[in-house]
């Protein structure tokens, strides 16, 4: 026995669904309640005369007739909880639960959901109808144009777009005082007015998987040129060219996937068809509203665009039974267009009972009934929107020509329709530029030039002998002869900032939740995080040169991003330049790579390349490191730039966030404390190295003491480090405590308060300490070289006290 489906509704959407469902070999019988003059003509389809709002009688009918699936067409039954009634008797519903349907039933509910899940949408405020004075004050002071929305269901008419503040106040009075939208206006959402093209995206979901159909554009206004009153929709076409593959990918990534995941995690998974309206703003797609059912007239066009092999019964059953990923949904190449024929007077009062005459239409045209009924041998009008004349063709122009040929084949008294459906697509085709530009590919040469001009003063500040620190050419020039070296050896190093950069990004995100769905923009206090990453980049590279005894001479940076934001990049380069000044090296060039699609929105990556020089006879380590030589440790400024993968894990289980007050310094947040920039040791240590006081150095980076100190020792020697000599800084105590990290694991992961270890002979200890103590970091005698290879960590229990 095949599948039996109960379809609830009587519009063009329901006829289009019935038309597609009836093509399935799986379908045994389709009951439509109450249906219309068109649904009754489809094979395997029967109209039933029951009230669509009488849920107990519908359940009784479904049980008696062994219905396998219920498909509510309009939103009202879903918002009223029809899914619960059928779930209680074991009949699945292609549609969301009452709670999930609040995504359409309450605009305030859906806006708050979007805010919780960082889904791009317009800024907003919600007011109860007794808060009229507060709402008026808000529109007077918000500083931008607004849209007024009745929070509840208002038959698609609960939105006002005032042009002036006065009109906005009058609109609030209409909704909140005069109750023009009834109970739907008991709560009002005041949104920031968004600008750009609108698109509708309909997507199937089983609560886990979501599969979008091509974007559509509808035509809301009754008059041509998008004039006159708003309607339920006077036509639609799909696919909408403005929704490029890149935009659709962004919609999926930033909105659809987070919506489905968020609803499931909050306990009301979405099953059915999610219909999301978007405004394609200059800053990306933003959600206008959610609908929890098929759109009308988008559905009529989309049903024709679906591939013939798509079995809609199978798709809907897969959604209801939570295995949508096992079903293929594909569409035909080409375009589908739907033109609505309405009654005269719509969307106001209109007559009914007008006889409709049909003549043959082109073979690629399907006429879906909306507001019709059968009267004797005639089909007559019974609604405002009467018919949806829909066509499919390889091009938008061919589809429109066929649809309007179908329009001409139909007549009834007062027939009203728009003659410009699809005008946006046609205009886009006519206005199409002859070729692409680099900017259209997502790369802004102008932004790159602006960045260069902004950072030139920062770069010039790094001038030193050998470099004029001017940028803008093809390569950086450094005059080694001008530095005065007699027998120099060049030393180079490259490094990045690692996952510390991820923490910097996360700190920026959390400060701006509910304001901007991008990284960093634009609380000024967060720009310090960007600046600090620049210093970190220099520090990691030049400290590695220092351990060879080398003086840093020049530095080059690499900055990669998906979209160049000059404000962000300039702060990073400012930090790099200041790091270079601390290290005494010149910033002589770099690469800024804008690569759309390679990075997520707001993300960037950094790498640095440093070159230094050392006299040949002063290269470190020296070959005479011996047992009994002394290890001196120089204090770090904090975590520096290593171990942040573990740091992020610890924070995630600590019960704190990056925005929590820092446990050991209440003047800053935890995130800001963790991001303290890496200490640059050049000015403190290089003079002692040039004076011949040092035998070797080890920069304590990833791997801690255990992995880094052996890199400077002869293979047959080792050392011990006495952990009781210095006090473990609070940041490391925090990580050990909240992460349950054993002391030995701390020693092999973090610097634990010592960012540089230097090795000196026993006779030079006092001189070395005296020379090194002139710098910023504290100096400790922490160990000695031993005859046993490896690093012995002594008195680690001191870190547990």
Coordinates of N, CA, C and O in Angstrom, one line a residue, residues 649-754:
X649 N 41.7 25.3 25.9 CA 41.0 24.1 26.5 C 40.7 24.4 27.9 O 39.6 24.1 28.5
X650 N 41.7 24.9 28.6 CA 41.6 25.2 30.1 C 40.5 26.2 30.3 O 39.6 26.0 31.2
X651 N 40.5 27.3 29.5 CA 39.5 28.3 29.7 C 38.1 27.7 29.5 O 37.1 28.0 30.2
X652 N 38.0 26.8 28.5 CA 36.6 26.3 28.1 C 36.0 25.4 29.3 O 34.8 25.3 29.3
X653 N 36.9 24.9 30.1 CA 36.4 24.0 31.2 C 36.4 24.7 32.6 O 36.1 24.1 33.6
X654 N 36.9 26.0 32.6 CA 37.1 26.7 33.9 C 35.9 27.3 34.4 O 35.8 27.7 35.6
X655 N 34.8 27.4 33.6 CA 33.6 28.1 34.0 C 33.7 29.6 33.8 O 32.8 30.4 34.1
X656 N 34.9 30.1 33.3 CA 35.1 31.5 33.0 C 35.0 31.7 31.5 O 35.1 30.8 30.7
X657 N 34.9 33.0 31.1 CA 35.1 33.3 29.7 C 36.2 34.3 29.5 O 36.7 34.8 30.5
X658 N 36.6 34.7 28.3 CA 37.6 35.6 28.1 C 37.2 37.0 28.6 O 38.1 37.9 28.9
X659 N 35.9 37.2 28.8 CA 35.4 38.5 29.3 C 35.3 38.6 30.8 O 34.9 39.6 31.4
X660 N 35.5 37.4 31.5 CA 35.4 37.4 32.9 C 36.6 38.2 33.5 O 37.6 38.4 32.9
X661 N 36.3 38.8 34.7 CA 37.5 39.5 35.4 C 38.6 38.6 35.6 O 38.4 37.4 35.9
X662 N 39.8 39.0 35.4 CA 41.0 38.2 35.5 C 41.1 37.8 37.0 O 41.1 38.7 37.9
X663 N 41.2 36.5 37.3 CA 41.3 36.1 38.7 C 42.5 36.7 39.5 O 42.4 36.8 40.7
X664 N 43.6 37.0 38.9 CA 44.7 37.5 39.6 C 45.0 39.0 39.3 O 45.9 39.6 39.9
X665 N 44.1 39.6 38.5 CA 44.2 41.1 38.3 C 42.8 41.6 37.9 O 42.5 41.6 36.7
X666 N 42.1 42.1 38.8 CA 40.7 42.5 38.6 C 40.6 43.7 37.7 O 39.5 44.1 37.3
X667 N 41.7 44.4 37.4 CA 41.7 45.6 36.5 C 41.5 45.2 35.0 O 41.3 46.1 34.2
X668 N 41.7 44.0 34.7 CA 41.6 43.6 33.3 C 40.8 42.3 33.2 O 40.5 41.6 34.2
X669 N 40.4 42.0 31.9 CA 39.6 40.7 31.7 C 40.6 39.6 31.6 O 41.9 39.8 31.4
X670 N 40.1 38.4 31.7 CA 41.0 37.2 31.6 C 41.6 37.1 30.2 O 42.8 36.9 30.1
X671 N 40.8 37.4 29.2 CA 41.3 37.4 27.8 C 42.5 38.4 27.6 O 43.5 38.0 27.0
X672 N 42.3 39.6 28.2 CA 43.4 40.6 28.0 C 44.6 40.2 28.7 O 45.8 40.4 28.2
X673 N 44.5 39.6 29.9 CA 45.7 39.1 30.6 C 46.4 38.0 29.9 O 47.7 38.0 29.8
X674 N 45.7 37.1 29.3 CA 46.3 36.0 28.6 C 47.0 36.5 27.3 O 48.0 35.9 26.9
X675 N 46.6 37.6 26.8 CA 47.2 38.1 25.5 C 48.4 39.1 25.8 O 48.8 39.7 24.8
X676 N 48.9 39.2 27.0 CA 50.0 40.0 27.2 C 51.1 39.7 26.2 O 51.5 38.5 26.0
X677 N 51.6 40.7 25.5 CA 52.6 40.4 24.4 C 53.9 39.8 24.9 O 54.3 40.0 26.0
X678 N 54.5 39.1 24.0 CA 55.8 38.4 24.3 C 56.9 39.5 24.6 O 57.0 40.5 23.9
X679 N 57.7 39.2 25.5 CA 58.9 40.1 25.9 C 59.9 39.9 24.8 O 60.3 38.8 24.3
X680 N 60.5 41.0 24.3 CA 61.6 41.1 23.4 C 62.9 41.3 24.2 O 63.0 42.3 24.9
X681 N 63.8 40.3 24.1 CA 65.0 40.3 25.0 C 66.2 40.9 24.4 O 67.3 40.9 25.0
X682 N 66.1 41.5 23.2 CA 67.3 42.0 22.5 C 68.1 43.0 23.3 O 69.3 42.8 23.6
X683 N 67.4 44.1 23.8 CA 68.2 45.1 24.5 C 68.8 44.7 25.8 O 69.8 45.2 26.3
X684 N 68.2 43.7 26.4 CA 68.6 43.2 27.7 C 69.8 42.2 27.6 O 70.7 42.2 28.4
X685 N 69.7 41.4 26.5 CA 70.6 40.2 26.5 C 71.8 40.4 25.4 O 72.9 40.0 25.6
X686 N 71.5 41.1 24.3 CA 72.5 41.2 23.3 C 73.8 41.9 23.7 O 74.9 41.4 23.4
X687 N 73.8 42.9 24.6 CA 75.1 43.5 25.0 C 75.9 42.4 25.8 O 77.2 42.4 25.6
X688 N 75.3 41.6 26.6 CA 76.1 40.5 27.3 C 76.6 39.5 26.4 O 77.7 39.0 26.6
X689 N 75.9 39.2 25.3 CA 76.4 38.3 24.3 C 77.6 38.9 23.6 O 78.6 38.2 23.3
X690 N 77.5 40.1 23.2 CA 78.6 40.8 22.4 C 79.8 40.9 23.3 O 81.0 41.0 22.8
X691 N 79.6 41.0 24.6 CA 80.7 41.1 25.6 C 81.4 39.8 25.8 O 82.4 39.7 26.6
X692 N 80.9 38.7 25.3 CA 81.5 37.4 25.4 C 81.2 36.7 26.7 O 81.9 35.8 27.1
X693 N 80.1 37.2 27.4 CA 79.8 36.6 28.7 C 78.9 35.4 28.7 O 78.8 34.7 29.7
X694 N 78.3 35.1 27.5 CA 77.4 34.0 27.4 C 77.9 32.9 26.5 O 78.6 33.2 25.5
X695 N 77.7 31.7 26.9 CA 78.1 30.5 26.0 C 76.9 30.0 25.1 O 77.2 29.4 24.1
X696 N 75.7 30.3 25.6 CA 74.6 29.8 24.8 C 73.3 30.4 25.4 O 73.2 30.9 26.5
X697 N 72.2 30.3 24.6 CA 70.9 30.7 25.0 C 69.8 29.8 24.5 O 70.0 29.2 23.4
X698 N 68.7 29.7 25.2 CA 67.6 28.9 24.8 C 66.3 29.8 25.0 O 66.0 30.2 26.1
X699 N 65.6 30.0 23.9 CA 64.4 30.7 23.9 C 63.3 29.7 24.3 O 63.0 28.7 23.6
X700 N 62.6 29.9 25.4 CA 61.6 29.0 25.9 C 60.3 29.2 25.2 O 59.5 30.1 25.6
X701 N 60.0 28.4 24.2 CA 58.8 28.5 23.4 C 58.0 27.2 23.6 O 58.0 26.6 24.7
X702 N 57.3 26.8 22.6 CA 56.5 25.6 22.7 C 57.5 24.4 23.0 O 58.5 24.2 22.3
X703 N 57.1 23.6 24.0 CA 57.9 22.5 24.5 C 58.6 22.8 25.8 O 59.2 22.0 26.4
X704 N 58.4 24.1 26.3 CA 58.9 24.5 27.6 C 60.4 24.2 27.8 O 61.2 24.2 26.9
X705 N 60.8 24.0 29.1 CA 62.2 23.7 29.4 C 62.6 22.4 28.8 O 63.8 22.2 28.4
X706 N 61.7 21.4 28.9 CA 62.1 20.0 28.6 C 62.6 19.9 27.1 O 63.6 19.2 26.8
X707 N 62.0 20.6 26.2 CA 62.3 20.4 24.8 C 63.3 21.5 24.3 O 64.0 21.2 23.3
X708 N 63.3 22.7 24.9 CA 64.1 23.8 24.3 C 65.5 23.8 24.8 O 66.4 24.1 24.0
X709 N 65.7 23.6 26.1 CA 67.1 23.7 26.6 C 68.1 22.7 25.9 O 69.2 23.1 25.6
X710 N 67.7 21.5 25.7 CA 68.6 20.6 25.1 C 69.1 21.0 23.7 O 70.1 20.5 23.2
X711 N 68.3 21.9 23.0 CA 68.7 22.3 21.7 C 70.0 23.1 21.6 O 70.6 23.2 20.6
X712 N 70.4 23.6 22.8 CA 71.6 24.5 22.8 C 72.8 23.7 23.5 O 73.9 24.2 23.4
X713 N 72.5 22.5 24.0 CA 73.6 21.8 24.7 C 74.2 20.7 23.8 O 73.5 20.2 22.9
X714 N 75.5 20.4 24.0 CA 76.1 19.3 23.3 C 75.2 18.0 23.6 O 74.6 17.9 24.7
X715 N 75.2 17.1 22.7 CA 74.3 15.9 22.8 C 74.6 15.1 24.0 O 73.8 14.3 24.5
X716 N 75.9 15.1 24.5 CA 76.2 14.2 25.6 C 76.0 14.9 27.0 O 76.3 14.3 28.0
X717 N 75.5 16.1 27.0 CA 75.3 16.8 28.2 C 73.8 17.1 28.4 O 73.0 17.1 27.5
X718 N 73.5 17.4 29.7 CA 72.1 17.8 30.1 C 72.2 18.9 31.1 O 73.2 19.6 31.2
X719 N 71.1 19.0 31.9 CA 71.1 20.1 32.9 C 70.0 19.8 33.9 O 69.1 18.9 33.7
X720 N 70.0 20.5 35.0 CA 68.9 20.5 35.9 C 68.4 21.9 36.0 O 69.1 22.9 35.8
X721 N 67.1 22.0 36.3 CA 66.4 23.3 36.5 C 65.7 23.2 37.9 O 64.9 22.3 38.1
X722 N 66.0 24.1 38.8 CA 65.4 24.1 40.1 C 64.2 25.0 40.1 O 64.3 26.2 40.1
X723 N 63.0 24.4 40.2 CA 61.7 25.2 40.0 C 61.4 26.0 41.3 O 60.5 26.8 41.3
X724 N 62.1 25.7 42.4 CA 61.9 26.5 43.6 C 62.6 27.8 43.7 O 62.3 28.6 44.6
X725 N 63.4 28.1 42.7 CA 64.2 29.3 42.7 C 63.3 30.6 42.5 O 63.6 31.6 43.1
X726 N 62.4 30.5 41.6 CA 61.6 31.6 41.3 C 60.1 31.3 41.6 O 59.7 30.1 41.6
X727 N 59.3 32.3 41.7 CA 57.9 32.1 42.0 C 57.1 31.9 40.7 O 57.2 32.7 39.8
X728 N 56.3 30.8 40.7 CA 55.5 30.6 39.5 C 54.4 31.7 39.3 O 53.7 31.9 40.3
X729 N 54.4 32.5 38.2 CA 53.5 33.6 38.1 C 52.0 33.1 38.1 O 51.7 32.0 37.8
X730 N 51.1 34.0 38.5 CA 49.7 33.6 38.7 C 49.0 33.0 37.5 O 48.2 32.2 37.6
X731 N 49.4 33.5 36.3 CA 48.7 33.0 35.1 C 49.0 31.5 34.9 O 48.1 30.7 34.5
X732 N 50.2 31.0 35.3 CA 50.5 29.6 35.2 C 49.9 28.8 36.3 O 49.5 27.7 36.1
X733 N 49.8 29.4 37.5 CA 49.0 28.8 38.6 C 47.6 28.6 38.2 O 47.0 27.5 38.5
X734 N 47.0 29.6 37.6 CA 45.6 29.5 37.1 C 45.4 28.3 36.1 O 44.5 27.5 36.2
X735 N 46.3 28.2 35.2 CA 46.2 27.1 34.2 C 46.4 25.7 34.8 O 45.7 24.8 34.5
X736 N 47.4 25.6 35.7 CA 47.6 24.3 36.4 C 46.4 23.9 37.2 O 46.0 22.8 37.2
X737 N 45.9 24.9 38.0 CA 44.7 24.6 38.8 C 43.5 24.2 38.1 O 42.9 23.2 38.3
X738 N 43.1 25.1 37.1 CA 41.8 24.8 36.4 C 41.9 23.8 35.3 O 40.9 23.2 35.0
X739 N 43.1 23.5 34.9 CA 43.3 22.4 33.9 C 43.7 21.1 34.5 O 43.8 20.1 33.8
X740 N 44.0 21.1 35.8 CA 44.6 19.9 36.4 C 45.8 19.4 35.8 O 46.1 18.2 35.6
X741 N 46.7 20.4 35.4 CA 47.9 20.1 34.6 C 49.0 19.7 35.6 O 49.3 20.5 36.5
X742 N 49.6 18.6 35.4 CA 50.7 18.2 36.3 C 51.9 19.1 36.1 O 52.2 19.6 35.0
X743 N 52.7 19.3 37.2 CA 53.9 20.2 37.1 C 54.9 19.8 35.9 O 55.4 20.7 35.2
X744 N 55.1 18.5 35.7 CA 56.0 18.1 34.7 C 55.4 18.5 33.3 O 56.2 18.9 32.4
X745 N 54.1 18.3 33.1 CA 53.5 18.7 31.9 C 53.6 20.2 31.7 O 53.7 20.7 30.6
X746 N 53.4 21.0 32.8 CA 53.6 22.4 32.7 C 55.0 22.7 32.2 O 55.2 23.6 31.3
X747 N 56.0 22.0 32.7 CA 57.4 22.2 32.3 C 57.7 21.9 30.9 O 58.7 22.5 30.3
X748 N 56.9 21.0 30.3 CA 57.2 20.7 28.9 C 56.3 21.4 27.9 O 56.3 21.2 26.7
X749 N 55.4 22.4 28.4 CA 54.5 23.1 27.6 C 54.7 24.6 27.6 O 54.7 25.2 26.6
X750 N 54.9 25.2 28.8 CA 54.9 26.6 29.0 C 56.3 27.1 29.4 O 57.1 26.3 29.8
X751 N 56.5 28.5 29.4 CA 57.7 29.0 29.9 C 57.7 29.2 31.4 O 58.8 29.3 32.0
X752 N 56.5 29.1 32.0 CA 56.4 29.1 33.5 C 57.1 30.3 34.2 O 57.5 30.2 35.3
X753 N 57.2 31.4 33.4 CA 57.8 32.6 34.1 C 59.2 32.9 33.6 O 59.7 34.0 34.0
X754 N 59.8 32.0 32.9 CA 61.2 32.3 32.4 C 61.1 32.1 30.8 O 61.0 31.0 30.3

